[in-house]
Coordinates of C-alpha atoms and ligand atoms in Angstrom, one line a residue:
X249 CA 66.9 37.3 8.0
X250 CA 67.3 36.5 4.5
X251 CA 68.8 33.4 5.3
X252 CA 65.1 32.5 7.4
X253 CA 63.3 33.9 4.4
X254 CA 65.0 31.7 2.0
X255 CA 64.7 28.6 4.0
X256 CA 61.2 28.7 4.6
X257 CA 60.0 29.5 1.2
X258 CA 62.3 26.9 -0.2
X259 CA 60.5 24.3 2.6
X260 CA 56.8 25.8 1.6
X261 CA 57.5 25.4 -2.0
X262 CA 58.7 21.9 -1.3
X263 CA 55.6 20.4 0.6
X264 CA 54.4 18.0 -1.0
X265 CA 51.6 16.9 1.2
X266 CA 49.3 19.3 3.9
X267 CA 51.2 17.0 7.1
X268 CA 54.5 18.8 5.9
X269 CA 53.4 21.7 4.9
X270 CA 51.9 22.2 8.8
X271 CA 55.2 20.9 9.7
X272 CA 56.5 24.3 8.4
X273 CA 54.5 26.4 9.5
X274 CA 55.3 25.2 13.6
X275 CA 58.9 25.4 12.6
X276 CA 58.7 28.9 11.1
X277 CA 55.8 31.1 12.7
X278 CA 54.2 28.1 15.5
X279 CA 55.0 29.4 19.4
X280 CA 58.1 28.0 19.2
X281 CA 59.1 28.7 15.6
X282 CA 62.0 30.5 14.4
X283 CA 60.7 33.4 13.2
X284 CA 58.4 33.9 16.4
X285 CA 61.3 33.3 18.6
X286 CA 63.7 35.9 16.4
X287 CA 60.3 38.4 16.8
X288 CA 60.7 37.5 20.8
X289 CA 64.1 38.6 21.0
X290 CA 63.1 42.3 19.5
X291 CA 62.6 43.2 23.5
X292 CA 66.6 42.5 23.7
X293 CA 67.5 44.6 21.2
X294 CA 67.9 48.4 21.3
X295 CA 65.1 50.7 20.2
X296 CA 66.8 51.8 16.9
X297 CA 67.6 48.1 16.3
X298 CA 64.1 47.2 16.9
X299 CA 62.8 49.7 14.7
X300 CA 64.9 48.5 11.7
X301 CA 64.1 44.6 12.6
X302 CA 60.8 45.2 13.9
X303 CA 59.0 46.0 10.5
X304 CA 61.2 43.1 8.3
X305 CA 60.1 40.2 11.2
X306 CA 56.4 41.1 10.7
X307 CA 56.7 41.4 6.9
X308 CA 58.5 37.9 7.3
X309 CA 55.9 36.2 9.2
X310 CA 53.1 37.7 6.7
X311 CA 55.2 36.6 4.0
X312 CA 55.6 33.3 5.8
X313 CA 51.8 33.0 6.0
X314 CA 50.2 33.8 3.2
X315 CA 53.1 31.0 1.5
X316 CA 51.7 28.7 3.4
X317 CA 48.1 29.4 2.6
X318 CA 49.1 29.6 -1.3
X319 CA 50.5 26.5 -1.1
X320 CA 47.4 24.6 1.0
X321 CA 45.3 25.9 -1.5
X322 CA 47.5 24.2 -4.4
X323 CA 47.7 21.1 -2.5
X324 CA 43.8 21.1 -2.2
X325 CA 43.3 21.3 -5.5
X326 CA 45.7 18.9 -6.9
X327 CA 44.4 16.3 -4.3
X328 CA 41.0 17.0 -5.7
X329 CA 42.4 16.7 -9.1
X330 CA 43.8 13.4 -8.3
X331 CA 40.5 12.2 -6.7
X332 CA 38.2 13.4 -9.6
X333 CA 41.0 11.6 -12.4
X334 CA 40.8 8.3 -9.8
X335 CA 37.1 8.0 -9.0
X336 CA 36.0 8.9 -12.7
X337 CA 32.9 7.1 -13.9
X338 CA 31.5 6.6 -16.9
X339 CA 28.0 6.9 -16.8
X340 CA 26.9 4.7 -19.7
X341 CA 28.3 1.6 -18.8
X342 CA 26.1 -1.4 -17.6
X343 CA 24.9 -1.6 -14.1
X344 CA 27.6 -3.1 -12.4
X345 CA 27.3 -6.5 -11.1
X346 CA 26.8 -7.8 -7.6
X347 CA 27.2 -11.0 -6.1
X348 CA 23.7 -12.4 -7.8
X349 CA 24.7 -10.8 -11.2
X350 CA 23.9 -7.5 -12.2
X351 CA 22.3 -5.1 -9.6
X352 CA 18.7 -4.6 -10.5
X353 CA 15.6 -3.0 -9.3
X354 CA 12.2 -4.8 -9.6
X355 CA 8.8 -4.2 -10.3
X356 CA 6.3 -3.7 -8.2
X357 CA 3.7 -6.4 -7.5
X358 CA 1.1 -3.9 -7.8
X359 CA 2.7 -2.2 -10.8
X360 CA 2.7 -6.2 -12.3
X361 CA -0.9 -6.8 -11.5
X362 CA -1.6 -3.1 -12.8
X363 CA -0.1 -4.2 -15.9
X364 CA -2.2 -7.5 -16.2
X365 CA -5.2 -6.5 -15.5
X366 CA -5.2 -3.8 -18.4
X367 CA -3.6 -5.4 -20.9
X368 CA -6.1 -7.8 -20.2
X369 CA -9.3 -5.5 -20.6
X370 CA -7.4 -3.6 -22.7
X371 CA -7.4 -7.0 -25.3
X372 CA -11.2 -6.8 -24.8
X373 CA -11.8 -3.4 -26.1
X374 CA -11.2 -1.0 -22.9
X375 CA -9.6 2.0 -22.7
X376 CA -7.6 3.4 -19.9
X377 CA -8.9 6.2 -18.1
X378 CA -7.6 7.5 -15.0
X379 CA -9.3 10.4 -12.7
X380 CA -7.7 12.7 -9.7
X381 CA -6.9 11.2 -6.1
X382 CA -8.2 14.4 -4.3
X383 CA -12.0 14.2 -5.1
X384 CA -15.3 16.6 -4.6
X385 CA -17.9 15.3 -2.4
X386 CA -20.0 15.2 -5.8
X387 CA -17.9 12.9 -7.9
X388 CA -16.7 10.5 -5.1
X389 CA -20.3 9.9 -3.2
X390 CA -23.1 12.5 -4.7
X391 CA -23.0 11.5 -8.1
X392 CA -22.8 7.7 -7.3
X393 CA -26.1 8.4 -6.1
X394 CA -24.9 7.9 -2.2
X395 CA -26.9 9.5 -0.3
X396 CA -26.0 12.0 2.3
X397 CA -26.8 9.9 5.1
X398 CA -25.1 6.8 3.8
X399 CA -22.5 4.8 6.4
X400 CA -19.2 5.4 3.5
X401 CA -19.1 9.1 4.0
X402 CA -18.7 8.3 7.8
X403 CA -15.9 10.3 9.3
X404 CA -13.8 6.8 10.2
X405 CA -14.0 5.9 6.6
X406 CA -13.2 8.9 4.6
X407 CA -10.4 11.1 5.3
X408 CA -11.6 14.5 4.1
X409 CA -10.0 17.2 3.2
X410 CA -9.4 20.6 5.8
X411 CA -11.4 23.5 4.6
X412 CA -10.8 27.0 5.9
X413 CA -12.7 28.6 9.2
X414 CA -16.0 29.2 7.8
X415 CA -15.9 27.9 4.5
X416 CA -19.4 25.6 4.6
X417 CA -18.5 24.1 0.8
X418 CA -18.7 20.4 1.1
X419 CA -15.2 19.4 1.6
X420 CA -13.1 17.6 -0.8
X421 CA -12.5 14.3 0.2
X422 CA -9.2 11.3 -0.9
X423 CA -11.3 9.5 -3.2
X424 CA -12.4 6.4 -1.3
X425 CA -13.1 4.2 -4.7
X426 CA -12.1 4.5 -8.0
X427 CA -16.0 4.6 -9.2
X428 CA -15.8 8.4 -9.4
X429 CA -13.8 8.0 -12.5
X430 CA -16.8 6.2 -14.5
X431 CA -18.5 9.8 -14.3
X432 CA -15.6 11.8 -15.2
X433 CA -15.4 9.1 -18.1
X434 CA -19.0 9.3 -19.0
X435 CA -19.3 13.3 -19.0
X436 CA -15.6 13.4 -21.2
X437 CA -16.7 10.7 -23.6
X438 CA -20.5 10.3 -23.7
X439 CA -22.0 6.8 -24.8
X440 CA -21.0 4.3 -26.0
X441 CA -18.1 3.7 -23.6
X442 CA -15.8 1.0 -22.2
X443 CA -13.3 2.1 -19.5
X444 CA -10.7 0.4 -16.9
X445 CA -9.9 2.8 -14.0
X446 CA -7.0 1.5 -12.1
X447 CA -6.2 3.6 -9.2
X448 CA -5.2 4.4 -5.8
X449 CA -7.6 4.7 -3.2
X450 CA -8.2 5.6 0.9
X451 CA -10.0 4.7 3.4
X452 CA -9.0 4.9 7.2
X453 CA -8.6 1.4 7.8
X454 CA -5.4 -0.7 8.9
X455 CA -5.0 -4.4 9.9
X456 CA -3.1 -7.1 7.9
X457 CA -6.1 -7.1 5.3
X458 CA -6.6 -2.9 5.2
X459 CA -4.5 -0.3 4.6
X460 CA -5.2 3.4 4.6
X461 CA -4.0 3.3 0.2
X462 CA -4.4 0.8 -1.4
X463 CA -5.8 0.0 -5.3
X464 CA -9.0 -0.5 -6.9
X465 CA -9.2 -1.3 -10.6
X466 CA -12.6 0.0 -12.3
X467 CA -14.6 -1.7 -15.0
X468 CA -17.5 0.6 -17.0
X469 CA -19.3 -0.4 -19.9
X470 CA -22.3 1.5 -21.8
X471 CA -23.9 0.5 -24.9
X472 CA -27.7 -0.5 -26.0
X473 CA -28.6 -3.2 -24.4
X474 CA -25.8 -4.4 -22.1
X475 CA -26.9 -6.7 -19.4
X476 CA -25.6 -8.8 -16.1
X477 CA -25.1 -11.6 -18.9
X478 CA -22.4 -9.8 -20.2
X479 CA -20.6 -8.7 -17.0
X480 CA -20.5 -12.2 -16.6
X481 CA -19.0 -13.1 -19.4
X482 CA -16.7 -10.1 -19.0
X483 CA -15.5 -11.2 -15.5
X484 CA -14.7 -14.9 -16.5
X485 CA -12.6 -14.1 -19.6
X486 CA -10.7 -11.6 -16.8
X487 CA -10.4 -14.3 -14.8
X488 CA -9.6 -17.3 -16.7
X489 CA -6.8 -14.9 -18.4
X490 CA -5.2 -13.9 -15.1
X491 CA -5.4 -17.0 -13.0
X492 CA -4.6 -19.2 -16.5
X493 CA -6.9 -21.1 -15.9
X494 CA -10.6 -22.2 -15.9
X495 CA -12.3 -20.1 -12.8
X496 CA -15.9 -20.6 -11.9
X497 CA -17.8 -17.5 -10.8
X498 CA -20.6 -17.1 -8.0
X499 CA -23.0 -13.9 -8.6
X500 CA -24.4 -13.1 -5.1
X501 CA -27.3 -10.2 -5.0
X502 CA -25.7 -7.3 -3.1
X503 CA -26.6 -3.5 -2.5
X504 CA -24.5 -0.4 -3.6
X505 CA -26.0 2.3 -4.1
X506 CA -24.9 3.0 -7.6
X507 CA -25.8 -0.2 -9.0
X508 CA -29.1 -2.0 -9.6
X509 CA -29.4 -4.9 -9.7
X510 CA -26.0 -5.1 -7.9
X511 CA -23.9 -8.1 -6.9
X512 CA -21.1 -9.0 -5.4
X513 CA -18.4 -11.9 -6.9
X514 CA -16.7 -14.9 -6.1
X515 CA -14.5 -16.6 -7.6
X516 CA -14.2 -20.6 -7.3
X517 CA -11.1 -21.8 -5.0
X518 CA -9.6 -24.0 -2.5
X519 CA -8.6 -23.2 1.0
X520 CA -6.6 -26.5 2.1
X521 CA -3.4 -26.6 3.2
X522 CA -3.8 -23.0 4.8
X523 CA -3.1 -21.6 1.4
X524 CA -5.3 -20.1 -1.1
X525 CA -6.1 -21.7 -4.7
X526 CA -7.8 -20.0 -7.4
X527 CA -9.8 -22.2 -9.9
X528 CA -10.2 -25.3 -7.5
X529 CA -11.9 -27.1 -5.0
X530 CA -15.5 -25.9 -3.5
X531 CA -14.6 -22.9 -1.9
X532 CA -15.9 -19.2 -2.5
X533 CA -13.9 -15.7 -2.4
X534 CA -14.9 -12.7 -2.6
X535 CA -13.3 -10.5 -4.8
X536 CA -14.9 -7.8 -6.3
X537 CA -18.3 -5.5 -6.4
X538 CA -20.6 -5.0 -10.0
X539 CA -24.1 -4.6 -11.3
X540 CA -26.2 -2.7 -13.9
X541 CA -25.5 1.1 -13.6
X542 CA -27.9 2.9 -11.6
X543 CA -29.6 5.6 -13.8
X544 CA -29.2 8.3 -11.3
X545 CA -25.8 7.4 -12.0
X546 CA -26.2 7.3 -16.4
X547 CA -27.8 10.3 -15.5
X548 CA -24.8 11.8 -13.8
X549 CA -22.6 11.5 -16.0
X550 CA -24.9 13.0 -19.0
X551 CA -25.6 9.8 -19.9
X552 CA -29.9 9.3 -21.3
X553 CA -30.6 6.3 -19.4
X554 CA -33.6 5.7 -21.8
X555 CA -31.2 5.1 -24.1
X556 CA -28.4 3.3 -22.7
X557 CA -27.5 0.8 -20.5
X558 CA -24.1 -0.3 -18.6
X559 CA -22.3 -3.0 -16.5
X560 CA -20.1 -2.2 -14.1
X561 CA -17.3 -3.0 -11.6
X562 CA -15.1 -2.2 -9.3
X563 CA -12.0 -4.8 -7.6
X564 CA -9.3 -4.4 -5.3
X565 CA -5.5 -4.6 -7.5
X566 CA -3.6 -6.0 -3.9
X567 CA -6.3 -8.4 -3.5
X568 CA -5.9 -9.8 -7.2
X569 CA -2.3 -9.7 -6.5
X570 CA -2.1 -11.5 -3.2
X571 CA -4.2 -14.0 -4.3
X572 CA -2.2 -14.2 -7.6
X573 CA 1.4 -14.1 -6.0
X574 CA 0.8 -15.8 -2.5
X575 CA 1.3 -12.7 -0.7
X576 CA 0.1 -13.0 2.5
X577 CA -0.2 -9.7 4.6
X578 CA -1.0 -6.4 2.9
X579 CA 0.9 -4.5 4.9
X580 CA 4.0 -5.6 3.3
X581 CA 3.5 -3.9 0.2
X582 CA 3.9 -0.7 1.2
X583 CA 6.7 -1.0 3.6
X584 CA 9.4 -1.2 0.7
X585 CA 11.1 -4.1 2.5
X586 CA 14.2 -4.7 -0.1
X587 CA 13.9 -8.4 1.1
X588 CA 10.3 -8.6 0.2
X589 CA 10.4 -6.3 -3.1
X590 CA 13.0 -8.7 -3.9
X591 CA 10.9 -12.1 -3.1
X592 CA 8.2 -11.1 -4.7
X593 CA 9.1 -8.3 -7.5
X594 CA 9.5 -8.7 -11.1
X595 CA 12.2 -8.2 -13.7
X596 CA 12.0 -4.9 -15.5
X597 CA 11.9 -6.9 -18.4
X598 CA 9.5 -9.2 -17.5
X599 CA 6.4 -7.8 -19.6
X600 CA 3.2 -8.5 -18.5
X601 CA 1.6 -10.7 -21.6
X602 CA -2.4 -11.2 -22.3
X603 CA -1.4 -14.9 -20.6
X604 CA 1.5 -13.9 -18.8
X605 CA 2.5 -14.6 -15.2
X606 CA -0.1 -17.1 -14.5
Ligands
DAH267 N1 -16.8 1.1 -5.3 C1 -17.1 -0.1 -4.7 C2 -16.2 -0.2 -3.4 O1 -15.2 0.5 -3.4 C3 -16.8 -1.3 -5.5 C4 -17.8 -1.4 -6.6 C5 -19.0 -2.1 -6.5 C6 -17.6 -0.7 -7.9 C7 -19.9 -2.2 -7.5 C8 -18.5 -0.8 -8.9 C9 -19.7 -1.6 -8.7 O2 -18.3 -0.3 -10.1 O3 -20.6 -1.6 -9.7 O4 -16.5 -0.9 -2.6

């Protein structure tokens, strides 16, 4: 009995790996170990015998166990030792390079044109302002001075917000344009003011020129006596510094109801080849919305429009960067393709520039 007591612990103790540790535990205590077959042969044995050998078998095979689980445990450890002392990693170092040179993540397109577009008004004297993407009825349509019957609060254009069983408060709505944020900038800063809004927007819309998100970018300006002459010249320095080159302008008389006179613009460009090309030819695109604040609107936002007068404007950020970029189907920018983020993303380091990226 000593002699199987001895032997096994010595084995346990020698394990060196979990295969030969299991290996023990058949020999010793498995059906057709030692110890189990000694503890087989108690029913040979005499009941005095049995009751002497008995007890010292069962203490054996506990012993025998709880070895065998001391010593898993130890092995478990050390491998996981071993494994944390192998696979160390040190944190700081440089990204480690691929195949292409160092792994990298890009930037966005529409974090690039973002960029752009207000560092470019930015140059001109705009601030940044940014307003919430969950909207009231009031900022998104009422105080735009859209009407309650207008054809943009239809259901298949605005996704609106659920409001509990009973609760007869107009509902909140996803913003559907970024113009809200001109009266959430009027009523924080008052007159004079010059704002870029850059945001996301929704509208329930998808083909390969609509998504249900997508980006608008949000021109105010108020002062005394601001007219369409200046939103003209506004637009065309824009332009000229985001295309990098010389681009014509078309004003077209339009309607929105927050603007008056309103138009929409286009912007000069070629269509040959099946591709597009800013700043040539004798093409037109549409690319944006503007006109002379509405008063309602001045009004609003706490603005006297006795006293005051503003341009504005509102343009889509995919567009600008589609048209930019050769980026053919909208779809693709949210769809976070890692072959397409890496066609068409930008370096991290790559910062946009008042002329950069033309
Ligand atoms: N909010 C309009 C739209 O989403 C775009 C727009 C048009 C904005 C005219 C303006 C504007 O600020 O003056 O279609």
């Amino acid at each position: 009995m000593t002699d199987l007591r001895d032997k096994y612990l010595a084995r346990i103790n020698d394990a060196s790996e979990e295969a030969a540790l299991e290996q023990v535990r058949l020999d010793a205590i498995g059906k057709k170990g030692e110890v189990s077959l000694a503890m087989r042969s108690l029913g040979k044995m005499t009941p005095e015998e049995r009751q002497v050998e008995g007890p010292r078998l069962n203490a054996l095979k506990d012993e025998i166990t709880s070895a065998i689980a001391a010593k898993k445990a130890a092995l478990e450890d050390a491998a996981l030792e071993e494994r944390l002392s192998r696979e160390w990693l040190d944190v700081t170092l440089p990204a480690r390079g691929g195949a292409g040179g160092p792994a990298r993540g890009s930037i966005h397109p529409i974090s690039q044109v973002w960029e752009e577009c207000t560092t470019i008004f930015g140059d001109m004297g705009f601030t940044m302002a940014e307003g919430p993407q969950v909207e009231s009825d009031w900022y998104n349509f009422g105080a735009l001075n859209i009407p309650d019957y207008h054809p943009a609060r239809e259901e298949q254009d605005t996704f609106y917000m659920h409001r509990g069983e009973g609760d007869d408060r107009p509902a909140h709505v996803l913003r559907t344009q970024t113009s809200p944020v001109q009266i959430r900038s009027m009523e924080e800063h008052g007159a004079p003011l010059r704002v870029i809004c850059p945001g996301r927007v929704y509208r329930a819309d998808y083909d390969q020129t609509h998504t249900p998100m997508f980006h608008q970018i949000e021109g105010l300006a108020i002062d005394r006596d601001l007219s369409m002459a200046n939103l003209k010249w506004v637009l065309e320095e824009f332009f000229t510094a985001y295309f990098g080159r010389t681009v014509k302008t078309r004003f077209r008389a339009s309607h929105f109801p927050f603007t008056e006179p309103s138009a929409e613009v286009d912007i000069q460009c070629s269509f040959e080849g099946g591709t597009v090309k800013v700043g040539e030819g004798d093409g037109w695109l549409e690319v944006l919305g503007s006109g002379m604040v509405h008063p309602k609107v001045l009004q609003a936002g706490g603005v006297d429009p006795d006293q005051w007068q503003g341009f504005a404007f509102g343009m889509g950020i995919d567009r600008m960067a589609m048209l930019k970029y050769g980026i053919p189907d909208l779809r693709a920018f949210f769809d976070s393709d890692l072959r397409w983020l890496r066609h068409y993303g930008f370096s991290a380091l790559q910062v946009p520039t008042l002329r950069g990226g033309a």
